[in-house]
Amino acid sequence: MSQADLLDQDPVFQLKGSMLAITIMELVHDDLERLDRQLTDKVAQAPAFFQNTPLVLALDKLPESQTTLDLAALMAVCRRHGLRTLAIRASRAELVAAADALDLPVLPPSGARERPIEPGGERKREPEKPAQPDVRPTRVITTPVRGGQQVYAPGGDLLVLAPVSPGAELLADGNIHVYAPLRGRALAGVKGNPAARIFCQQLAAELVSVAGQYKVADDLRRDPLWGQAVQINLSGDVLNITRL
Amino acid sequence: MAKILVVTSGKGGVGKTTSSAAIGTGLALRGHKTVIVDFDVGLRNLDLIMGCERRVVYDFVNVINGEATLTQALIKDKRLENLYVLAASQTRDKDALTQEGVGKVIDELAKTFEYVVCDSPAGIEKGAHLAMYFADEAIVVTNPEVSSVRDSDRMLGLLASKSRRAEQGLEPIKERLLLTRYNPERVTKGEMLGVEDVEEILAINLLGVIPESQAVLKASNQGVPVILDDQSDAGQAYSDAVDRLLGKEMPHRFLDVQKKGFLQRLFGGRE
Ligand SMILES: Nc1ncnc2c1ncn2[C@@H]1O[C@H](COP(=O)(O)OP(=O)(O)OP(=O)(O)O)[C@@H](O)[C@H]1O
Ligand SMILES: [Mg+2]
């Protein structure tokens, strides 16, 4: 079914401003072998930090004498250690040209304050600023979720304030809350978080699952809490259903 | 401003065409200029139920293809001054309808009619999608059985997400439940879902409950919309539903098993 013609005038995009927290790697030397070794050590200390981490390569602190830097090779080293280069920061003509050749954006040299970060290990931070957990806001649904519909809350919780019909599917990386009858399927912790839970006001589900451990309606109906307000959580690899 | 109503269900054979004919006729009876449009291309039968099958010259697809004007294709009802039918084509398949074409016809109808009643084909494919896409209000026809309720639920999801109103972020389509072929005796015996069960699952406003009735078959055989049989239970139930559609508060009737009276028991009552 093509709605393309009718919707031709509808805006396809919206531009939004944003302040992103981004890691900057300031290079003071162009020795790529040394960089490779040192990065290997860092990755060993904090493997979680180096997973497709967006990166700006700051080359404006490189000594004037070191002009032989191979940008593509530098990016390959970073890439190997889980750092994905978004842009470089530089003003020297040959570096700007190298970046252009790779279709890589060039940012002007920084004036803003930047503080050193220490991935993993001892984080030297001001005590009044604890680490912000990487949690996305809860997705809130206020209208019924009908058969054939699927709602996913990536990276966070899903909160549904209306009935969930048979044939509907709820998915969340975090917890799922349904303040109404849950008659469809609910899968919490779909990326494998075993601490995720499902809460519902009336358990009438076709399937519930936490981190891949599931129960189908046939099992659920035998539970004395069928039809009741319950929470469902995982202990070991057993799904527990308890009264709310 | 014209109101575009779609009579839809997902499941087939639940009473969409019967209901479109009855409701369209009921609106015209109450003085509203109304057209009933048959979207069931290839399987047209709205014209049979309206009793105008022998006067079909041009149809919906002819108008979309520019082979006839809307004025040529609209069939005026014999009984009611302000009631018209736009028949579906029997010789084309459903691909003959395009979103652009349907949109143009609906826009043009909306200029002269107060109500445009769209009789949807079964299913959730193209034909059903086009019938509901331009709607302001939906009448979801459901029989009191699990599979029909499920299909209606599915259709409600599409109404809320795949309609013009949804895609343009306008106020959502107003959804109403019409429970048809309701048989209180079978509900009591547990062979059918009760009104409350269906209402609870679908969680939408109840427009009416139409009892299972011989009058429906009789009316469609005669080509007279059942709402014109004002002695029949189904006709009266449709009448109430039209009044509710127009904003009147009406109590729901025909929900309970009728106790047969003495004479009815002797001579066998009307079904
Ligand atoms: N209240 C009723 N009591 C008895 N029979 C009914 C009732 N409503 C509809 N029917 C019968 O059910 C059958 C299907 O009705 P109808 O054609 O209106 O359904 P439909 O939903 O339009 O079907 P389709 O999906 O094929 O378009 C017809 O034979 C009709 O007479
Ligand atoms: Mg029909």
XYZ file of C-alpha atoms and ligand atoms in Angstrom:
547
model
C 0.000 0.000 0.000
C 1.700 3.156 -1.097
C 0.888 6.267 0.810
C 3.858 7.978 -0.737
C 1.884 10.273 -3.032
C -0.483 11.456 -0.389
C 2.199 12.151 2.147
C 4.494 13.943 -0.256
C 4.074 17.238 1.557
C 4.617 15.839 5.036
C 7.967 16.775 6.555
C 10.407 13.909 6.449
C 12.841 15.286 8.988
C 13.334 17.667 11.815
C 16.614 19.292 12.760
C 17.474 19.275 16.428
C 20.318 20.761 18.362
C 22.002 18.641 20.990
C 24.941 18.603 23.355
C 26.633 15.260 23.163
C 29.145 13.956 25.624
C 31.875 12.615 23.405
C 35.271 11.142 24.053
C 38.175 13.109 22.655
C 41.530 11.436 22.116
C 44.231 14.025 22.177
C 47.313 12.803 20.384
C 50.690 14.133 21.506
C 52.801 11.777 19.440
C 52.420 10.194 16.052
C 53.966 6.833 16.958
C 51.143 4.475 15.994
C 52.847 1.358 17.345
C 53.120 2.895 20.774
C 49.543 4.047 20.562
C 48.479 0.523 19.659
C 50.301 -0.962 22.662
C 48.992 1.603 25.076
C 45.452 1.220 23.826
C 45.695 -2.543 24.249
C 46.507 -1.963 27.928
C 43.620 0.447 28.367
C 41.175 -1.962 26.761
C 42.283 -4.682 29.112
C 41.496 -2.414 32.084
C 38.094 -1.272 30.880
C 36.733 -3.423 28.090
C 33.219 -1.971 28.483
C 34.460 1.472 27.599
C 35.830 0.433 24.235
C 32.712 -0.821 22.476
C 32.005 1.232 19.405
C 32.737 4.343 21.399
C 32.315 7.492 19.304
C 35.534 9.445 19.206
C 36.930 12.776 18.116
C 40.632 12.614 17.279
C 42.310 15.819 18.456
C 45.419 16.339 16.381
C 45.953 19.997 17.219
C 48.401 19.151 20.027
C 50.724 17.175 17.782
C 54.166 18.745 17.648
C 54.748 20.790 14.494
C 57.649 18.495 13.547
C 55.462 15.404 13.208
C 53.778 15.893 9.894
C 54.029 12.348 8.616
C 50.890 11.140 10.383
C 48.902 8.581 8.360
C 45.311 9.419 9.274
C 43.774 6.275 7.786
C 46.210 4.070 9.700
C 45.524 6.002 12.901
C 41.789 5.459 12.469
C 42.355 1.773 11.814
C 44.241 1.445 15.117
C 41.423 3.178 16.970
C 38.837 1.083 15.207
C 40.648 -2.096 16.218
C 40.258 -1.085 19.841
C 36.572 -0.253 19.613
C 36.907 3.480 19.071
C 34.941 4.832 16.101
C 36.249 8.114 14.725
C 33.485 10.657 14.066
C 35.677 13.633 13.234
C 39.117 15.097 13.742
C 40.088 18.331 15.355
C 42.904 20.038 13.558
C 43.904 23.212 11.825
C 47.020 22.175 9.923
C 46.440 22.159 6.198
C 47.836 18.706 5.493
C 45.688 17.116 8.222
C 42.573 18.918 7.010
C 43.287 17.689 3.489
C 43.805 14.125 4.730
C 40.480 14.260 6.555
C 38.732 15.649 3.488
C 40.090 12.795 1.440
C 38.518 10.353 3.894
C 35.248 12.339 3.959
C 35.780 12.941 7.658
C 34.475 16.149 9.257
C 37.051 18.574 10.684
C 36.252 20.464 13.876
C 37.984 23.715 14.799
C 40.539 23.598 17.637
C 38.826 23.548 20.987
C 38.354 26.536 23.239
C 35.990 24.812 25.675
C 37.233 23.162 28.811
C 37.759 19.441 28.681
C 38.671 17.237 31.535
C 40.704 14.057 31.355
C 38.703 10.881 31.731
C 39.999 7.608 32.976
C 38.076 4.719 31.476
C 37.651 1.993 34.100
C 39.759 1.662 37.243
C 39.999 4.548 39.681
C 37.844 7.342 38.449
C 39.085 10.612 39.836
C 35.894 12.601 39.937
C 34.352 15.197 42.139
C 32.217 13.306 44.679
C 29.129 15.489 44.070
C 28.978 14.249 40.478
C 28.379 10.497 40.525
C 28.501 8.595 37.255
C 25.240 8.974 35.330
C 23.886 5.519 34.543
C 23.223 5.048 30.847
C 19.428 4.736 31.037
C 16.951 5.897 28.441
C 13.658 7.419 29.503
C 10.686 5.153 30.069
C 8.437 4.700 27.060
C 4.830 5.439 28.047
C 1.857 4.101 26.064
C -1.618 5.393 26.948
C -3.792 3.803 24.257
C -4.705 0.117 23.920
C -2.062 -2.063 22.290
C -4.041 -4.144 19.792
C -3.438 -7.536 18.242
C -0.749 -7.343 15.570
C 0.942 -4.327 17.152
C 4.401 -4.398 18.655
C 5.843 -1.843 21.046
C 9.524 -1.802 21.973
C 11.288 0.308 24.576
C 14.971 0.149 23.607
C 17.388 0.703 26.445
C 14.738 1.293 29.083
C 11.375 0.515 30.634
C 7.993 0.242 28.978
C 4.940 1.516 30.789
C 1.477 0.769 29.388
C -1.633 2.394 30.836
C -4.199 0.591 28.647
C -5.151 -2.999 27.886
C -2.787 -5.161 25.865
C -4.760 -7.411 23.513
C -4.097 -10.994 22.543
C -1.712 -10.975 19.603
C 0.012 -7.773 20.746
C 3.679 -7.824 21.764
C 5.522 -5.686 24.299
C 9.320 -5.633 24.333
C 11.701 -3.748 26.586
C 15.387 -3.833 27.384
C 14.321 -2.937 30.930
C 11.123 -3.612 32.875
C 7.568 -3.778 31.567
C 4.666 -2.327 33.539
C 1.054 -2.790 32.446
C -1.571 -1.023 34.532
C -4.407 -2.915 32.840
C -5.048 -6.483 31.718
C -2.070 -8.042 29.942
C -3.534 -10.420 27.354
C -0.738 -10.367 24.786
C 2.968 -11.152 25.011
C 5.439 -9.326 27.235
C 9.200 -9.768 26.906
C 11.357 -7.846 29.374
C 15.138 -7.652 29.348
C 15.220 -8.689 25.704
C 18.922 -7.900 25.408
C 19.580 -10.346 28.214
C 19.146 -8.308 31.391
C 18.180 -10.950 33.987
C 17.217 -8.267 36.518
C 14.339 -7.021 34.366
C 10.827 -7.610 35.644
C 7.257 -7.598 34.371
C 4.472 -6.014 36.397
C 0.823 -6.248 35.433
C -2.531 -5.546 36.966
C -4.153 -8.635 35.505
C -2.141 -11.578 34.278
C -3.884 -12.978 31.210
C -0.832 -13.131 28.966
C -0.097 -15.380 26.013
C 3.573 -15.376 26.907
C 5.862 -13.703 29.406
C 9.618 -13.694 29.171
C 12.548 -12.220 31.082
C 15.960 -12.308 29.422
C 14.839 -15.119 27.147
C 13.336 -17.371 29.855
C 9.671 -17.673 29.054
C 6.340 -19.185 30.022
C 3.437 -19.659 27.620
C -0.273 -19.313 28.352
C -0.644 -23.049 28.936
C 1.742 -22.834 31.900
C 0.508 -19.448 33.059
C -3.137 -20.517 33.204
C -2.266 -23.257 35.662
C -0.755 -20.694 38.001
C -3.038 -19.789 40.921
C -2.200 -16.139 40.258
C -3.686 -16.225 36.726
C -5.951 -13.192 36.400
C -4.338 -11.433 39.369
C -2.028 -8.463 39.793
C 1.481 -9.929 39.714
C 5.124 -9.322 39.141
C 7.343 -11.688 37.250
C 11.067 -11.939 37.823
C 13.905 -14.286 37.111
C 15.819 -16.146 39.755
C 18.482 -18.348 38.256
C 16.680 -19.594 35.189
C 13.262 -19.905 36.801
C 10.524 -17.371 36.185
C 8.824 -16.464 39.447
C 5.300 -15.134 39.533
C 4.372 -13.367 42.726
C 1.347 -11.423 43.880
C 1.699 -7.664 43.859
C -18.910 19.203 7.532
C -19.423 15.743 6.092
C -18.700 12.750 8.276
C -16.967 9.773 6.745
C -18.028 6.557 8.500
C -16.433 3.211 7.825
C -18.202 -0.028 8.678
C -15.423 -2.530 9.144
C -14.546 -5.754 10.971
C -11.520 -7.671 9.809
C -13.478 -10.923 9.779
C -15.822 -11.720 6.919
C -19.546 -12.378 7.036
C -20.179 -10.680 10.380
C -22.792 -8.226 9.079
C -20.899 -5.211 7.690
C -23.016 -4.830 4.575
C -26.259 -5.441 6.479
C -25.159 -2.785 8.987
C -23.980 -0.283 6.346
C -27.353 -0.532 4.594
C -29.301 -0.225 7.852
C -27.280 2.654 9.284
C -27.105 4.590 6.014
C -30.848 4.231 5.588
C -31.430 5.198 9.223
C -29.398 8.393 8.800
C -31.366 9.303 5.659
C -34.649 8.533 7.461
C -33.644 11.102 10.057
C -33.169 13.730 7.389
C -29.425 13.500 6.733
C -28.262 13.368 3.132
C -26.350 10.103 2.996
C -24.438 7.983 0.502
C -23.431 4.368 1.084
C -20.291 3.330 -0.792
C -19.531 -0.322 -1.537
C -15.774 -0.946 -1.248
C -16.113 -4.687 -1.806
C -14.888 -4.626 -5.399
C -15.437 -7.972 -7.090
C -18.029 -9.155 -4.571
C -20.546 -6.344 -4.607
C -23.719 -7.024 -2.690
C -24.638 -3.757 -1.064
C -26.823 -3.060 -4.113
C -28.699 -6.333 -3.522
C -29.370 -5.526 0.105
C -30.456 -2.007 -0.859
C -32.640 -3.409 -3.636
C -31.067 -1.339 -6.409
C -29.080 -4.040 -8.210
C -31.064 -3.637 -11.414
C -30.280 0.049 -11.673
C -26.506 -0.130 -11.526
C -25.041 1.444 -14.656
C -21.711 2.844 -13.511
C -19.759 1.959 -10.410
C -17.041 3.196 -8.043
C -14.217 1.953 -10.298
C -15.698 3.694 -13.362
C -15.631 6.962 -11.424
C -12.038 6.441 -10.270
C -10.956 5.665 -13.841
C -12.766 8.710 -15.168
C -15.130 6.559 -17.242
C -18.160 8.109 -15.558
C -18.907 11.128 -13.427
C -20.000 10.771 -9.846
C -23.447 12.100 -10.743
C -23.814 9.373 -13.354
C -22.721 6.652 -10.950
C -24.737 7.601 -7.873
C -27.905 5.529 -7.592
C -30.801 7.294 -5.916
C -32.804 5.207 -3.469
C -36.406 4.488 -4.508
C -37.782 4.963 -1.033
C -35.860 7.820 0.505
C -35.272 11.233 -0.999
C -31.803 11.855 0.423
C -30.242 8.407 0.182
C -27.788 7.288 -2.507
C -25.662 4.236 -3.233
C -22.328 4.025 -5.023
C -21.987 0.420 -6.169
C -18.788 -1.590 -6.367
C -17.662 -3.122 -9.612
C -18.274 -6.814 -10.070
C -15.935 -7.223 -12.983
C -12.754 -5.684 -11.635
C -10.491 -6.835 -8.864
C -9.583 -4.885 -5.794
C -6.428 -3.451 -7.360
C -8.708 -1.175 -9.366
C -8.977 1.033 -6.255
C -6.101 3.413 -5.627
C -5.584 5.613 -2.640
C -5.486 8.712 -4.762
C -8.617 7.746 -6.669
C -10.556 6.856 -3.538
C -9.439 10.067 -1.859
C -10.712 12.163 -4.757
C -14.117 10.448 -4.810
C -14.524 10.753 -1.037
C -13.588 14.434 -1.124
C -16.136 15.053 -3.827
C -18.857 13.125 -1.975
C -18.057 15.091 1.163
C -19.038 18.294 -0.649
C -22.662 17.257 -1.150
C -23.394 14.633 1.504
C -23.648 14.881 5.272
C -22.713 11.247 5.773
C -20.532 9.004 3.632
C -20.917 5.401 4.836
C -18.127 3.127 3.572
C -18.968 -0.580 3.509
C -15.585 -2.262 3.932
C -14.648 -5.640 2.498
C -13.421 -8.298 4.922
C -9.758 -8.669 5.737
C -7.035 -6.172 6.549
C -5.604 -5.904 3.041
C -5.802 -3.148 0.488
C -9.585 -2.951 0.067
C -10.254 -2.775 3.796
C -7.390 -0.332 4.233
C -8.745 2.038 1.600
C -12.257 1.832 3.066
C -11.030 2.991 6.464
C -8.147 5.250 5.462
C -10.191 8.452 5.072
C -12.674 7.777 7.910
C -13.632 10.131 10.726
C -15.545 7.466 12.617
C -15.419 3.692 12.519
C -18.179 1.250 13.308
C -16.472 -2.010 14.142
C -18.888 -4.860 13.488
C -18.212 -7.846 15.700
C -19.942 -11.156 16.348
C -19.865 -12.507 19.903
C -17.187 -15.112 19.256
C -13.471 -15.183 19.936
C -12.183 -15.088 16.353
C -14.375 -12.160 15.391
C -13.342 -10.215 18.506
C -9.710 -10.843 17.686
C -10.036 -9.597 14.147
C -11.885 -6.509 15.342
C -9.096 -5.857 17.817
C -6.572 -6.114 15.011
C -8.632 -3.719 12.913
C -8.781 -1.253 15.824
C -5.000 -1.287 15.900
C -4.889 -0.421 12.198
C -7.488 2.328 12.621
C -5.290 3.844 15.309
C -2.084 3.645 13.292
C -2.635 3.329 9.549
C -5.432 5.800 8.803
C -5.114 9.287 7.358
C -5.956 10.757 10.754
C -3.237 8.700 12.418
C -0.636 9.461 9.783
C -1.346 13.179 9.832
C -1.437 13.317 13.623
C -5.056 14.506 13.673
C -7.576 13.566 16.341
C -7.908 9.772 16.150
C -10.806 8.033 14.415
C -13.769 7.699 16.761
C -14.238 3.965 17.307
C -17.554 2.304 18.057
C -18.510 -1.288 18.624
C -21.552 -2.807 16.932
C -22.170 -6.291 18.234
C -24.268 -8.209 15.714
C -25.933 -11.619 15.483
C -26.279 -11.577 19.250
C -28.117 -14.559 20.634
C -28.832 -14.156 24.363
C -29.853 -17.797 24.703
C -26.529 -19.029 23.410
C -24.736 -16.503 25.623
C -26.551 -17.913 28.666
C -25.508 -21.399 27.642
C -21.922 -20.223 27.384
C -21.730 -20.902 23.642
C -21.132 -17.244 22.827
C -19.392 -14.325 24.454
C -21.579 -11.874 26.346
C -21.734 -8.130 25.678
C -19.597 -7.391 28.729
C -16.893 -9.844 27.650
C -16.585 -8.261 24.231
C -16.708 -4.734 25.614
C -14.026 -5.567 28.133
C -11.631 -6.978 25.560
C -12.122 -4.309 22.919
C -12.489 -1.445 25.393
C -14.423 0.873 23.065
C -17.771 2.632 23.156
C -20.765 0.332 22.469
C -22.921 1.672 19.632
C -25.432 -1.144 19.715
C -26.261 -4.819 19.997
C -28.173 -6.318 17.055
C -29.867 -9.610 17.852
C -29.610 -12.655 15.598
C -32.862 -12.386 13.687
C -34.788 -13.992 10.854
C -35.845 -10.487 9.879
C -32.345 -9.818 8.503
C -32.455 -12.645 5.988
C -36.026 -11.786 5.022
C -35.116 -8.130 4.504
C -32.047 -8.870 2.406
C -33.986 -11.284 0.214
C -36.494 -8.519 -0.450
C -33.833 -5.873 -0.978
C -35.154 -3.740 1.869
C -32.713 -2.592 4.579
C -33.825 -4.260 7.811
C -34.094 -0.917 9.614
C -37.218 -0.220 7.540
C -38.873 -3.265 9.158
C -39.734 -1.346 12.302
C -41.658 -4.277 13.750
C -38.550 -6.452 13.878
C -36.125 -6.703 16.747
C -33.118 -6.203 14.465
C -34.757 -3.197 12.810
C -35.437 -1.586 16.172
C -31.938 -2.347 17.409
C -30.435 -0.666 14.315
C -32.757 2.294 14.871
C -31.470 2.711 18.413
C -27.896 2.457 17.136
C -28.467 5.248 14.609
C -29.957 7.428 17.349
C -26.853 6.802 19.483
C -24.664 7.629 16.498
C -26.438 10.982 16.372
C -25.757 11.545 20.048
C -28.994 10.373 21.677
C -28.879 8.314 24.869
C -30.782 5.096 24.286
C -30.968 2.095 26.609
C -29.692 -1.158 25.093
C -32.452 -3.638 24.290
C -32.546 -7.296 23.253
C -29.709 -8.253 25.585
C -31.639 -10.781 27.654
C -33.404 -14.009 26.844
C -37.044 -13.163 26.060
C -39.510 -15.114 28.150
C -42.102 -16.421 25.781
C -45.635 -15.303 26.629
C -48.621 -17.623 26.821
C -49.853 -16.954 23.275
C -46.357 -17.129 21.853
C -45.909 -20.495 23.489
C -49.166 -21.705 22.002
C -48.598 -20.455 18.480
C -44.810 -20.153 18.335
C -43.544 -16.598 18.515
C -41.628 -14.552 16.042
C -37.976 -15.453 16.138
N -28.451 -9.828 12.929
C -28.414 -10.839 12.038
N -29.211 -11.914 12.200
C -29.201 -12.941 11.321
N -28.427 -12.977 10.237
C -27.607 -11.938 10.003
C -27.549 -10.815 10.880
N -26.635 -9.942 10.401
C -26.154 -10.495 9.274
N -26.717 -11.685 9.026
C -26.456 -12.574 7.879
O -25.076 -12.842 7.840
C -24.619 -12.953 6.504
C -23.472 -11.979 6.279
O -23.945 -10.654 6.414
P -23.274 -9.444 5.639
O -23.227 -9.737 4.172
O -23.930 -8.217 6.081
O -21.830 -9.565 6.239
P -20.489 -8.833 5.752
O -19.708 -8.597 6.966
O -20.821 -7.685 4.890
O -19.838 -9.976 4.869
P -18.533 -9.808 3.928
O -17.364 -9.854 4.853
O -18.604 -11.003 3.021
O -18.673 -8.503 3.219
C -25.824 -12.640 5.621
O -26.377 -13.847 5.181
C -26.771 -11.929 6.554
O -28.105 -12.139 6.195
Mg -20.094 -7.162 2.901
